[in-house]
mmCIF file of C-alpha atoms in Angstrom:
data_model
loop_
_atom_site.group_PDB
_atom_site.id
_atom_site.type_symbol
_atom_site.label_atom_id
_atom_site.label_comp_id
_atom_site.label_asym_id
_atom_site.label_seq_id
_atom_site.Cartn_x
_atom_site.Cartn_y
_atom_site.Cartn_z
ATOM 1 C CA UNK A 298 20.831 -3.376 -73.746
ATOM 2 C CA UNK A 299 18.771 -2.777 -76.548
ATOM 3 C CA UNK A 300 20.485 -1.721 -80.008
ATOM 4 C CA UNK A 301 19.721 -0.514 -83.176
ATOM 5 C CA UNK A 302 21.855 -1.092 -86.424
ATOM 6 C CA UNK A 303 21.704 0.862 -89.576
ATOM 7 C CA UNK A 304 24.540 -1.112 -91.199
ATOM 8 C CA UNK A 305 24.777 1.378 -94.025
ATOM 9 C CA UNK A 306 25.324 5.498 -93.656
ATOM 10 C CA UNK A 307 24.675 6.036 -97.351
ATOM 11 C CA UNK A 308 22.368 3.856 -100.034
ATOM 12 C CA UNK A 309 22.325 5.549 -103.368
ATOM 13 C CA UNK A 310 19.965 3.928 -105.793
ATOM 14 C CA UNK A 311 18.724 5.163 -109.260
ATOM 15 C CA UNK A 312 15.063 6.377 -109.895
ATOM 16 C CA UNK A 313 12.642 3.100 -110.817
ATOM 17 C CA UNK A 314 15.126 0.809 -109.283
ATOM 18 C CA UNK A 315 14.391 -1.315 -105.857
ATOM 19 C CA UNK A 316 15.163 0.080 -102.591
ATOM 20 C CA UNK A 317 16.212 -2.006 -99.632
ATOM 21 C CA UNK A 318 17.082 -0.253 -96.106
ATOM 22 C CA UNK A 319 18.880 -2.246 -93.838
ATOM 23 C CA UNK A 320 17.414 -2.326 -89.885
ATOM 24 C CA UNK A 321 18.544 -4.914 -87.328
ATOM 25 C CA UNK A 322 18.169 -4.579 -83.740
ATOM 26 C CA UNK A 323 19.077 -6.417 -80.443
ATOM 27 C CA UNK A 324 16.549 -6.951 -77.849
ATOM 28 C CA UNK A 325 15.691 -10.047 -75.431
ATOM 29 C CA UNK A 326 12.087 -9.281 -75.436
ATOM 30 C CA UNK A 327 9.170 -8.264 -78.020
ATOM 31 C CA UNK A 328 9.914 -4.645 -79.661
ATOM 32 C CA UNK A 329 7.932 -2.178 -81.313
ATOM 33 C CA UNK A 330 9.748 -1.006 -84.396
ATOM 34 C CA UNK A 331 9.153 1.594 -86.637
ATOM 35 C CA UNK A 332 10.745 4.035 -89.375
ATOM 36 C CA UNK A 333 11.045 7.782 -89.190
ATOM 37 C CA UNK A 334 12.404 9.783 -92.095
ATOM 38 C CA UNK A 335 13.961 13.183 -92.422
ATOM 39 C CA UNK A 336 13.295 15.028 -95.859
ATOM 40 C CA UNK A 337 15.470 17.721 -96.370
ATOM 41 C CA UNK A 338 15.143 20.913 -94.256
ATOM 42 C CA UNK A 339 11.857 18.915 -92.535
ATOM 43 C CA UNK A 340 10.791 17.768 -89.584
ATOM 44 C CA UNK A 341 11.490 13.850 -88.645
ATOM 45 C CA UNK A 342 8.472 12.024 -88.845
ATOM 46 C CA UNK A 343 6.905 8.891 -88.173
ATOM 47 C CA UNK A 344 7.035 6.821 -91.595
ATOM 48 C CA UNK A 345 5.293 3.405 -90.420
ATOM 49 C CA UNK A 346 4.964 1.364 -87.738
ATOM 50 C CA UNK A 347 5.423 -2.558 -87.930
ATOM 51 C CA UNK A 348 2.320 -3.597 -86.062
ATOM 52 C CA UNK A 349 0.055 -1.469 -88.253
ATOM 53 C CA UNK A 350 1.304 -3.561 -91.669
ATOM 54 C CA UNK A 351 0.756 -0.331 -93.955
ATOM 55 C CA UNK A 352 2.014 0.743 -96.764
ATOM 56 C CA UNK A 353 3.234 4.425 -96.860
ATOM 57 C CA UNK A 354 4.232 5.914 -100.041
ATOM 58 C CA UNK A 355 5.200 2.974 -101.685
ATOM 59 C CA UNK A 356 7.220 1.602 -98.028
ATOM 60 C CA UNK A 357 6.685 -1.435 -96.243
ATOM 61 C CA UNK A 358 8.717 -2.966 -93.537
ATOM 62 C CA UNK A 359 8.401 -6.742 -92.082
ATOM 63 C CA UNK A 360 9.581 -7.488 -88.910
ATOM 64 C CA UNK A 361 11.303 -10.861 -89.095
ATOM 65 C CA UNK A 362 12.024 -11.862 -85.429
ATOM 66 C CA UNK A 363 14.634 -14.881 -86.463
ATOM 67 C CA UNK A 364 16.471 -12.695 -88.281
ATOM 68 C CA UNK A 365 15.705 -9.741 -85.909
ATOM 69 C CA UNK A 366 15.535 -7.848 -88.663
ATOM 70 C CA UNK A 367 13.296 -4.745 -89.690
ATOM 71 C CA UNK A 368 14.216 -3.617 -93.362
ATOM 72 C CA UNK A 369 12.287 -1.080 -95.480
ATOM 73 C CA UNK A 370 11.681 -1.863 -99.231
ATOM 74 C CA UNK A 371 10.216 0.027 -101.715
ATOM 75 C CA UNK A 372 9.918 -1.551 -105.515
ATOM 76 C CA UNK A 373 10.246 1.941 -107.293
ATOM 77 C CA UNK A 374 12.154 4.474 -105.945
ATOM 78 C CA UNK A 375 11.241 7.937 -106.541
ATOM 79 C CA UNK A 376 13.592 11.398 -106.325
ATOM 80 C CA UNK A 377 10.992 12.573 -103.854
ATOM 81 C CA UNK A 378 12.117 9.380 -101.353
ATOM 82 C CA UNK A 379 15.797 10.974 -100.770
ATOM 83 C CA UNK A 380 16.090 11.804 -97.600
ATOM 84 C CA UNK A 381 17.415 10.706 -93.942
ATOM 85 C CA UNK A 382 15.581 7.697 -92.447
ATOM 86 C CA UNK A 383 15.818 6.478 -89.126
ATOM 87 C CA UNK A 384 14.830 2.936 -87.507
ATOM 88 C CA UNK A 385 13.771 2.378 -84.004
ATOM 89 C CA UNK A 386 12.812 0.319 -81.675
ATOM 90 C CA UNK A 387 10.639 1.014 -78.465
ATOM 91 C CA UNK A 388 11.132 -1.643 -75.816
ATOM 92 C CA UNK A 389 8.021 -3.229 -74.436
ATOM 93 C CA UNK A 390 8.691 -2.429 -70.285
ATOM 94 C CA UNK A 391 7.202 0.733 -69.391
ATOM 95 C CA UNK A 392 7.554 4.380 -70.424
ATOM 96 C CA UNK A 393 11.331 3.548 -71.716
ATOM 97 C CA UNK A 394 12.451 6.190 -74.614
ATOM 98 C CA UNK A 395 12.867 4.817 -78.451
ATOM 99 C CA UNK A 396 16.038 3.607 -79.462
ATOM 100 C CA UNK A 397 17.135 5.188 -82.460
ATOM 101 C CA UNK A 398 19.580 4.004 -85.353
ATOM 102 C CA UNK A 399 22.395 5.919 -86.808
ATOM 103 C CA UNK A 400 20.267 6.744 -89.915
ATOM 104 C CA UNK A 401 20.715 5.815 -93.591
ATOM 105 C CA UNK A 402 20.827 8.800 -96.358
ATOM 106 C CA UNK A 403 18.934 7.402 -99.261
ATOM 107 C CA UNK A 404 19.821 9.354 -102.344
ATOM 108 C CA UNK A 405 17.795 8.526 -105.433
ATOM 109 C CA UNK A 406 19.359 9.606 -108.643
ATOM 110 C CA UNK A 407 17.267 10.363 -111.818
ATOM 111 C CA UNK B 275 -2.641 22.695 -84.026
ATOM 112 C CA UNK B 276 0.709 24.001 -83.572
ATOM 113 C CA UNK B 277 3.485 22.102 -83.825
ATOM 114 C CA UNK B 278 6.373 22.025 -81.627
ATOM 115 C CA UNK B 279 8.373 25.272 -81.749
ATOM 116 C CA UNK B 280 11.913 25.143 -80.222
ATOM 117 C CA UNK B 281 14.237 28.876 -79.817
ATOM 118 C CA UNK B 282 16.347 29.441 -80.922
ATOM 119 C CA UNK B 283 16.593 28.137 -84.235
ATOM 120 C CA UNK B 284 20.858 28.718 -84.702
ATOM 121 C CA UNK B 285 23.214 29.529 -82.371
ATOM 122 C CA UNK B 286 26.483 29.918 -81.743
ATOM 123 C CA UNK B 287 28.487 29.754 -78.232
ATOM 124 C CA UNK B 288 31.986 29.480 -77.659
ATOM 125 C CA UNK B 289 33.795 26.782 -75.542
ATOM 126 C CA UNK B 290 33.192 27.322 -71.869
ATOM 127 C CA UNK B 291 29.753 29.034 -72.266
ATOM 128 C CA UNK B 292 26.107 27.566 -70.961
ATOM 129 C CA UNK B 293 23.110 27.873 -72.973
ATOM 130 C CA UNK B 294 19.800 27.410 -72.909
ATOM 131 C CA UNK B 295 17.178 25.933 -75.332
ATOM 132 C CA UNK B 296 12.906 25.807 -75.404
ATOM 133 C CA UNK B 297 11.077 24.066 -76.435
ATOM 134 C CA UNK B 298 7.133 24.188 -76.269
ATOM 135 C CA UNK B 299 4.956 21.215 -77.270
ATOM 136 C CA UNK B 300 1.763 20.541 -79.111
ATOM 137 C CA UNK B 301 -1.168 21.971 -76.567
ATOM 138 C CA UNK B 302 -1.891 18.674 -74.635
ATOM 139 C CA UNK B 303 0.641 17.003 -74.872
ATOM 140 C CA UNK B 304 2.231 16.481 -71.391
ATOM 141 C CA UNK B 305 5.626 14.466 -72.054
ATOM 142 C CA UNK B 306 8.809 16.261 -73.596
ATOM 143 C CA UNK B 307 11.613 14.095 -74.956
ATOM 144 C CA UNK B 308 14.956 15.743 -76.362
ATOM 145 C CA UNK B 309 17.512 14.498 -78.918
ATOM 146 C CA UNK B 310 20.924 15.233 -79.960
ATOM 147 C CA UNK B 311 21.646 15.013 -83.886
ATOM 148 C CA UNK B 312 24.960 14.328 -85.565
ATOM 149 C CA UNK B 313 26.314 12.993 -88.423
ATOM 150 C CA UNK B 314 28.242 10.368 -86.978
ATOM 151 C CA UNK B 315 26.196 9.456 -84.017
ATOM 152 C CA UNK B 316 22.669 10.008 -85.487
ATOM 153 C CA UNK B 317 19.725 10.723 -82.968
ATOM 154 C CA UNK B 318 20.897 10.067 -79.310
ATOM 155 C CA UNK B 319 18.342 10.190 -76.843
ATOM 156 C CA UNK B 320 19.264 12.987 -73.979
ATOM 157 C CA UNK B 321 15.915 12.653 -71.469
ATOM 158 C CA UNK B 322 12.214 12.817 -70.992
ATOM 159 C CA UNK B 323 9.950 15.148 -68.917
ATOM 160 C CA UNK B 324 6.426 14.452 -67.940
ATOM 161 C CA UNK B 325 4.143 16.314 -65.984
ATOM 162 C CA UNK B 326 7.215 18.013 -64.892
ATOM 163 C CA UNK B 327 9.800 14.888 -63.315
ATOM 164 C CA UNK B 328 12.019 13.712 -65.434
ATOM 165 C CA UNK B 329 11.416 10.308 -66.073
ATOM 166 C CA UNK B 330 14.094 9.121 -68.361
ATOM 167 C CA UNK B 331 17.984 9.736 -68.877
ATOM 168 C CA UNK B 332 20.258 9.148 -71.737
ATOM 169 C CA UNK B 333 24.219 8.248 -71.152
ATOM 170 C CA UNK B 334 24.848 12.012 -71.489
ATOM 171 C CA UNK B 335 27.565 13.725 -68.573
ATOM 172 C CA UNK B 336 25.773 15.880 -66.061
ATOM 173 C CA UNK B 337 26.443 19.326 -67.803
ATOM 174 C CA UNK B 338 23.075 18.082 -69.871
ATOM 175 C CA UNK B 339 20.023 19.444 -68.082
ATOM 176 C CA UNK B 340 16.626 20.038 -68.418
ATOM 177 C CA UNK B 341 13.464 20.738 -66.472
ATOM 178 C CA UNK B 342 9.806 20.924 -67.310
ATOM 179 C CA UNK B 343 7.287 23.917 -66.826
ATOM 180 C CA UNK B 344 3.865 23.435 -65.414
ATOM 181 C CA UNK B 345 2.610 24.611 -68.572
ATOM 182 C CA UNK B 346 4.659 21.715 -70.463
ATOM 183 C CA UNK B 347 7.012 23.708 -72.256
ATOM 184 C CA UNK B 348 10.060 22.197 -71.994
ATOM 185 C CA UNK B 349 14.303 23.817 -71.358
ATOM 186 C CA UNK B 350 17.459 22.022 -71.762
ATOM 187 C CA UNK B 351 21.006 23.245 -70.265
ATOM 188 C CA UNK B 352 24.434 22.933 -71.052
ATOM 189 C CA UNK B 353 27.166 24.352 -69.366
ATOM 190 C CA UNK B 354 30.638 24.463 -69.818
ATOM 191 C CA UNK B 355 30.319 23.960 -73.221
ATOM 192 C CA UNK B 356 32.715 21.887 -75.866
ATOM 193 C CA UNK B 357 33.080 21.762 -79.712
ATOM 194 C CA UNK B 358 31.956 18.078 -79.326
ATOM 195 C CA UNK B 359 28.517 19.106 -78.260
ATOM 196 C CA UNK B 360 27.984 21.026 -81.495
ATOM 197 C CA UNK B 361 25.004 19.340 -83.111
ATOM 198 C CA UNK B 362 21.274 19.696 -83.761
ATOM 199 C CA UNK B 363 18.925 19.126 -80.831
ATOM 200 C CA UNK B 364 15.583 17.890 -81.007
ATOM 201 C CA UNK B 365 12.473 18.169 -78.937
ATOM 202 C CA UNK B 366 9.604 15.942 -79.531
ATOM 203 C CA UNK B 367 6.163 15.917 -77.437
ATOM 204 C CA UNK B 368 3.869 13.133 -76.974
ATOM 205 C CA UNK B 369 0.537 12.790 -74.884
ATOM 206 C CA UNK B 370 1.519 10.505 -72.631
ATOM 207 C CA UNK B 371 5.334 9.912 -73.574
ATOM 208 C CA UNK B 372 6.658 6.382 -73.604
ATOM 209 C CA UNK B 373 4.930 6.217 -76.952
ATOM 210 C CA UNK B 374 6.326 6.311 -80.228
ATOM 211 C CA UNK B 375 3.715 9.126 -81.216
ATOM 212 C CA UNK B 376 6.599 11.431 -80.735
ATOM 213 C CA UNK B 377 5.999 15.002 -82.700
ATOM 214 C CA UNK B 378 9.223 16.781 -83.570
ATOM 215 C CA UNK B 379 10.059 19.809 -83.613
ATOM 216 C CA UNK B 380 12.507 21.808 -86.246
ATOM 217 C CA UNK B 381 15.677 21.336 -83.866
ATOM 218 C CA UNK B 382 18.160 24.019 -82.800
ATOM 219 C CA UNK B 383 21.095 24.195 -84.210
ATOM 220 C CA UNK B 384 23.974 24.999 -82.143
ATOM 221 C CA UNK B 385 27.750 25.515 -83.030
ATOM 222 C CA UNK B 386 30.067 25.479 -80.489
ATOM 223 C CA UNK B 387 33.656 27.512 -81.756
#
């Protein structure tokens, strides 16, 4: 079955410093992955997607199949990047739902 | 465009009770997926409609159901109601569902006392 692990329910970094946010999932085949985030009393919304290779405010993500790993980084954090953010995986058979993680709270302290 | 609405936005039931939720997508899109929200379980996917079948279940009991509209717009049941399933649920639309294009909506909050 496929699985999604946010390994840490709370990452509190201060403002300027690097951001790291742990994503590791289990699945036999090729997955889609991708980040959604949460800002406070807002909607949950796509952040990126790992096959587009983007960089959205200051995010990026690698997927690193060996490791089967999918971690956002961000050099700088900003006050304006706390918020809820979700990792997910989509399996590649068919119309099957996303597979969310738990979530990680990123609080950014100034 | 609209986004997806969902009513009502907070409510409160008491153990036992049924309720119903709605939630209508962006005009277009044709597949409705919901979500339950906690704080220790995170997002936990409940099922998808399109085009009015349900075409995917979560590992939620049978007191979770939902059924699709021909205009889209979605509804999800719960009956007999416990304090566990206090939590925010999600609705998210997609054109063609199976995608991760999913728009959410704002969630309704229910508390179960």
């Amino acid at each position: 079955a496929q699985r999604v692990t946010q390994p840490e329910k709370l990452l509190s970094v201060f403002k300027g410093a690097p951001v790291e946010l742990k994503c590791n999932y289990s699945y036999s085949g090729s997955p889609e992955l991708f980040w959604y985030v949460q800002y406070s009393r807002q909607r949950l919304q796509l952040l990126l997607r790992h096959i587009s290779r983007e960089s959205i405010k200051g995010f990026t993500a690698d997927l690193n199949k060996g490791e089967t790993s999918f971690h956002l980084k961000k050099p700088f954090a900003q006050e304006e990047d706390s918020a809820m953010y979700y990792c997910a995986l989509k399996p590649n058979s068919g119309n099957t739902p996303l597979v969310f993680g738990k979530g990680t709270r990123l609080s950014v302290i100034a | 465009k609209a986004g997806v609405t969902q009513t009502p936005r907070y409510l409160i039931k008491t153990r036992g009770q049924q309720v119903t939720l709605s939630c209508s997508p962006i005009s277009g899109h044709r597949s409705v997926s919901w979500y339950q929200q906690t704080p220790g379980q995170g997002l936990q996917f409940l099922f998808e409609y399109f085009s009015e079948t349900q075409r995917n279940k979560g590992n939620f009991p049978g007191r979770f159901s939902g059924r699709q509209f021909s205009n889209s717009r979605s509804e999800m049941n719960v009956s007999t109601l416990e304090l566990g399933d206090s939590a925010l649920y999600l609705c998210a639309s997609s054109k063609e569902g199976g995608t991760y294009e999913q728009y959410f909506g704002p969630g309704t909050r229910l508390t179960v006392t």
